[in-house]
Amino acid sequence: MKNILWTLVLCLFGLVSYGQDKTYYSAEDLADAYEIINIKYPEGLLRDTTIGTANEFNRTFLSYAWLNENNRELIPGGVLMVVPYVDFDTLLTKKQKDELTLKFESVSEFALKQDKINAKTISKLDIKKRIDAEDRICYGVVSFPIIQEGKDGIMYGIIYEMSRICPVSDPGSNMHVYRKIKGKWEYFSIVNVSV
């Protein structure tokens, strides 16, 4: 009986913990993360849970190495350039790079709070129902943004996005990097993952 009670307590704790703000987000970082989601998705449809690095595919691309090797300037033809737009090793100290690498490795699924985002959220179940009904649905799936301080106190925000049009297309995905200048987030670079 004692074991059953303990198991129930652990399960309840797990349910309460799911979707809670992650410990590495300060209140300011959390506000910045939601601001980046709203910049990327000012409207439209967004899945109500984010993606994380538990999935092998996402772990491959949602990484510091992929960011540093594949970032490009967002200009016409920029994504077709052969060399990276910027070397992130020059924008971060060794300690900051290690912090960012750890943040990439620990990106978890996160339940988005509808009252903090502009886009309308949709659950996995509702997506499945609409696809089963052969309803054409366009929606995005994102990682919860990573917020990282760089050299000179410049803040960077990184969000991984998969866009889907169902039931007819495979997702295309990119990482988007923003930087905070004078209190405002601005687009910095794009990291192409798949088309």
Tab-separated table of C-alpha atoms in Angstrom, residues 8-195:
chain	number	residue	atom	x	y	z
A	8	LEU	CA	0.818	7.966	-7.052
A	9	VAL	CA	2.618	10.895	-5.409
A	10	LEU	CA	5.476	10.647	-7.932
A	11	CYS	CA	3.030	10.465	-10.852
A	12	LEU	CA	1.125	13.480	-9.558
A	13	PHE	CA	4.378	15.404	-9.125
A	14	GLY	CA	5.345	14.495	-12.698
A	15	LEU	CA	2.011	15.749	-14.045
A	16	VAL	CA	2.301	19.000	-12.145
A	17	SER	CA	5.913	19.440	-13.286
A	18	TYR	CA	5.136	18.823	-16.974
A	19	GLY	CA	4.946	22.111	-18.748
A	20	GLN	CA	6.218	24.144	-15.837
A	21	ASP	CA	8.772	26.853	-16.514
A	22	LYS	CA	12.221	25.309	-16.744
A	23	THR	CA	14.671	26.088	-13.974
A	24	TYR	CA	17.230	27.673	-16.302
A	25	TYR	CA	14.745	30.408	-17.287
A	26	SER	CA	14.750	33.533	-15.173
A	27	ALA	CA	11.530	35.565	-15.237
A	28	GLU	CA	13.149	37.912	-17.777
A	29	ASP	CA	14.356	35.025	-19.974
A	30	LEU	CA	10.894	33.465	-19.851
A	31	ALA	CA	9.319	36.761	-20.972
A	32	ASP	CA	11.947	37.042	-23.727
A	33	ALA	CA	11.239	33.475	-24.887
A	34	TYR	CA	7.518	34.173	-25.249
A	35	GLU	CA	8.318	37.458	-27.020
A	36	ILE	CA	10.390	35.528	-29.584
A	37	ILE	CA	7.536	33.059	-30.125
A	38	ASN	CA	5.215	36.023	-30.743
A	39	ILE	CA	7.668	37.606	-33.188
A	40	LYS	CA	7.916	34.322	-35.102
A	41	TYR	CA	4.184	33.556	-34.828
A	42	PRO	CA	2.238	36.820	-34.545
A	43	GLU	CA	-0.811	34.883	-35.769
A	44	GLY	CA	-1.672	31.497	-37.226
A	45	LEU	CA	-1.822	28.083	-35.627
A	46	LEU	CA	0.847	26.677	-33.327
A	47	ARG	CA	0.951	23.254	-31.658
A	48	ASP	CA	0.402	23.683	-27.925
A	49	THR	CA	3.468	21.643	-26.964
A	50	THR	CA	6.977	22.417	-28.110
A	51	ILE	CA	9.556	19.989	-29.440
A	52	GLY	CA	12.704	18.996	-27.619
A	53	THR	CA	15.907	17.067	-28.066
A	54	ALA	CA	14.529	13.739	-26.794
A	55	ASN	CA	13.775	12.931	-30.453
A	56	GLU	CA	16.927	11.817	-32.338
A	57	PHE	CA	16.046	13.885	-35.446
A	58	ASN	CA	15.598	17.067	-33.420
A	59	ARG	CA	18.730	16.376	-31.345
A	60	THR	CA	20.820	16.238	-34.527
A	61	PHE	CA	19.756	19.668	-35.710
A	62	LEU	CA	18.940	21.436	-32.455
A	63	SER	CA	22.589	21.688	-31.448
A	64	TYR	CA	25.388	24.206	-31.081
A	65	ALA	CA	27.434	22.472	-33.798
A	66	TRP	CA	24.567	22.719	-36.320
A	67	LEU	CA	23.944	26.351	-35.367
A	68	ASN	CA	27.580	27.349	-35.801
A	69	GLU	CA	28.192	25.466	-39.060
A	70	ASN	CA	24.917	26.218	-40.860
A	71	ASN	CA	23.831	29.746	-39.933
A	72	ARG	CA	23.231	32.070	-42.872
A	73	GLU	CA	22.263	35.688	-43.365
A	74	LEU	CA	18.559	36.122	-44.096
A	75	ILE	CA	18.860	37.939	-47.417
A	76	PRO	CA	17.867	36.836	-50.910
A	77	GLY	CA	20.312	34.064	-51.704
A	78	GLY	CA	21.778	34.126	-48.193
A	79	VAL	CA	20.559	30.642	-47.317
A	80	LEU	CA	22.373	29.365	-50.416
A	81	MET	CA	25.761	30.683	-49.278
A	82	VAL	CA	28.449	28.075	-48.710
A	83	VAL	CA	30.043	29.605	-45.616
A	84	PRO	CA	28.379	30.505	-42.327
A	85	TYR	CA	27.214	34.075	-41.798
A	86	VAL	CA	28.933	34.311	-38.420
A	87	ASP	CA	31.198	32.183	-36.230
A	88	PHE	CA	29.325	31.929	-32.932
A	89	ASP	CA	32.606	31.031	-31.222
A	90	THR	CA	33.554	34.710	-31.706
A	91	LEU	CA	30.293	35.930	-30.136
A	92	LEU	CA	30.522	33.809	-26.984
A	93	THR	CA	33.119	33.212	-24.312
A	94	LYS	CA	34.128	29.590	-23.669
A	95	LYS	CA	31.847	29.541	-20.603
A	96	GLN	CA	28.915	30.979	-22.600
A	97	LYS	CA	29.474	28.422	-25.379
A	98	ASP	CA	29.445	25.614	-22.793
A	99	GLU	CA	26.218	27.030	-21.287
A	100	LEU	CA	24.588	27.220	-24.725
A	101	THR	CA	25.711	23.695	-25.618
A	102	LEU	CA	24.155	22.408	-22.381
A	103	LYS	CA	20.933	24.329	-23.073
A	104	PHE	CA	20.723	22.727	-26.534
A	105	GLU	CA	21.236	19.273	-25.014
A	106	SER	CA	18.452	19.770	-22.475
A	107	VAL	CA	15.669	21.293	-24.602
A	108	SER	CA	12.467	19.665	-23.339
A	109	GLU	CA	8.883	19.556	-24.478
A	110	PHE	CA	7.078	22.480	-22.940
A	111	ALA	CA	3.352	23.212	-22.681
A	112	LEU	CA	2.824	26.685	-24.150
A	113	LYS	CA	0.637	29.090	-22.204
A	114	GLN	CA	-2.071	30.370	-24.559
A	115	ASP	CA	-2.414	33.616	-22.606
A	116	LYS	CA	1.231	34.471	-23.390
A	117	ILE	CA	1.198	33.907	-27.153
A	118	ASN	CA	-0.596	35.582	-30.037
A	119	ALA	CA	-1.023	32.536	-32.272
A	120	LYS	CA	-3.878	30.144	-31.595
A	121	THR	CA	-2.717	26.845	-30.122
A	122	ILE	CA	-3.880	23.419	-31.213
A	123	SER	CA	-3.376	20.100	-29.421
A	124	LYS	CA	-1.838	16.963	-30.937
A	125	LEU	CA	-5.232	15.263	-30.570
A	126	ASP	CA	-7.052	18.035	-32.466
A	127	ILE	CA	-4.382	17.934	-35.178
A	128	LYS	CA	-4.898	14.176	-35.539
A	129	LYS	CA	-8.687	14.566	-35.694
A	130	ARG	CA	-8.428	17.201	-38.420
A	131	ILE	CA	-5.938	15.155	-40.434
A	132	ASP	CA	-8.117	12.031	-40.088
A	133	ALA	CA	-11.036	14.100	-41.394
A	134	GLU	CA	-8.800	15.094	-44.348
A	135	ASP	CA	-9.066	18.709	-43.289
A	136	ARG	CA	-6.214	20.769	-44.707
A	137	ILE	CA	-4.400	22.293	-41.756
A	138	CYS	CA	-1.349	24.569	-41.645
A	139	TYR	CA	0.399	24.830	-38.303
A	140	GLY	CA	3.807	25.326	-36.779
A	141	VAL	CA	5.705	23.415	-34.144
A	142	VAL	CA	8.521	25.152	-32.277
A	143	SER	CA	11.077	24.521	-29.590
A	144	PHE	CA	10.827	26.709	-26.539
A	145	PRO	CA	13.371	29.459	-27.299
A	146	ILE	CA	16.827	29.241	-25.802
A	147	ILE	CA	18.021	32.530	-24.343
A	148	GLN	CA	21.787	33.001	-24.074
A	149	GLU	CA	23.949	35.939	-23.128
A	150	GLY	CA	26.951	36.532	-25.387
A	151	LYS	CA	29.986	38.766	-25.202
A	152	ASP	CA	29.376	42.406	-24.279
A	153	GLY	CA	26.057	41.436	-22.666
A	154	ILE	CA	24.321	40.892	-26.030
A	155	MET	CA	21.407	38.490	-25.636
A	156	TYR	CA	20.601	35.839	-28.254
A	157	GLY	CA	17.331	33.974	-28.645
A	158	ILE	CA	17.206	30.740	-30.649
A	159	ILE	CA	14.015	29.002	-31.745
A	160	TYR	CA	13.688	25.835	-33.840
A	161	GLU	CA	10.609	25.721	-36.047
A	162	MET	CA	8.894	23.067	-38.144
A	163	SER	CA	6.130	24.225	-40.491
A	164	ARG	CA	3.543	21.715	-41.591
A	165	ILE	CA	0.726	21.683	-44.082
A	166	CYS	CA	-1.300	18.555	-43.519
A	167	PRO	CA	-2.245	16.105	-44.779
A	168	VAL	CA	-0.174	16.698	-47.926
A	169	SER	CA	3.357	17.830	-47.077
A	170	ASP	CA	6.393	16.960	-45.048
A	171	PRO	CA	7.615	19.599	-42.647
A	172	GLY	CA	10.285	22.101	-43.511
A	173	SER	CA	12.380	23.270	-40.595
A	174	ASN	CA	14.745	26.055	-39.639
A	175	MET	CA	16.402	27.482	-36.592
A	176	HIS	CA	15.965	31.239	-36.215
A	177	VAL	CA	18.417	33.363	-34.252
A	178	TYR	CA	17.410	36.717	-32.785
A	179	ARG	CA	19.548	39.213	-30.927
A	180	LYS	CA	18.432	41.843	-28.455
A	181	ILE	CA	19.651	45.338	-29.290
A	182	LYS	CA	18.602	48.306	-27.133
A	183	GLY	CA	15.818	46.263	-25.542
A	184	LYS	CA	14.326	45.049	-28.861
A	185	TRP	CA	14.667	41.642	-30.474
A	186	GLU	CA	15.840	41.717	-34.093
A	187	TYR	CA	16.339	38.905	-36.570
A	188	PHE	CA	20.006	37.891	-36.759
A	189	SER	CA	20.400	34.708	-38.822
A	190	ILE	CA	18.655	31.625	-40.158
A	191	VAL	CA	19.864	28.041	-39.864
A	192	ASN	CA	18.341	25.821	-42.531
A	193	VAL	CA	17.569	22.274	-41.474
A	194	SER	CA	15.250	20.842	-44.123
A	195	VAL	CA	12.920	21.939	-46.894
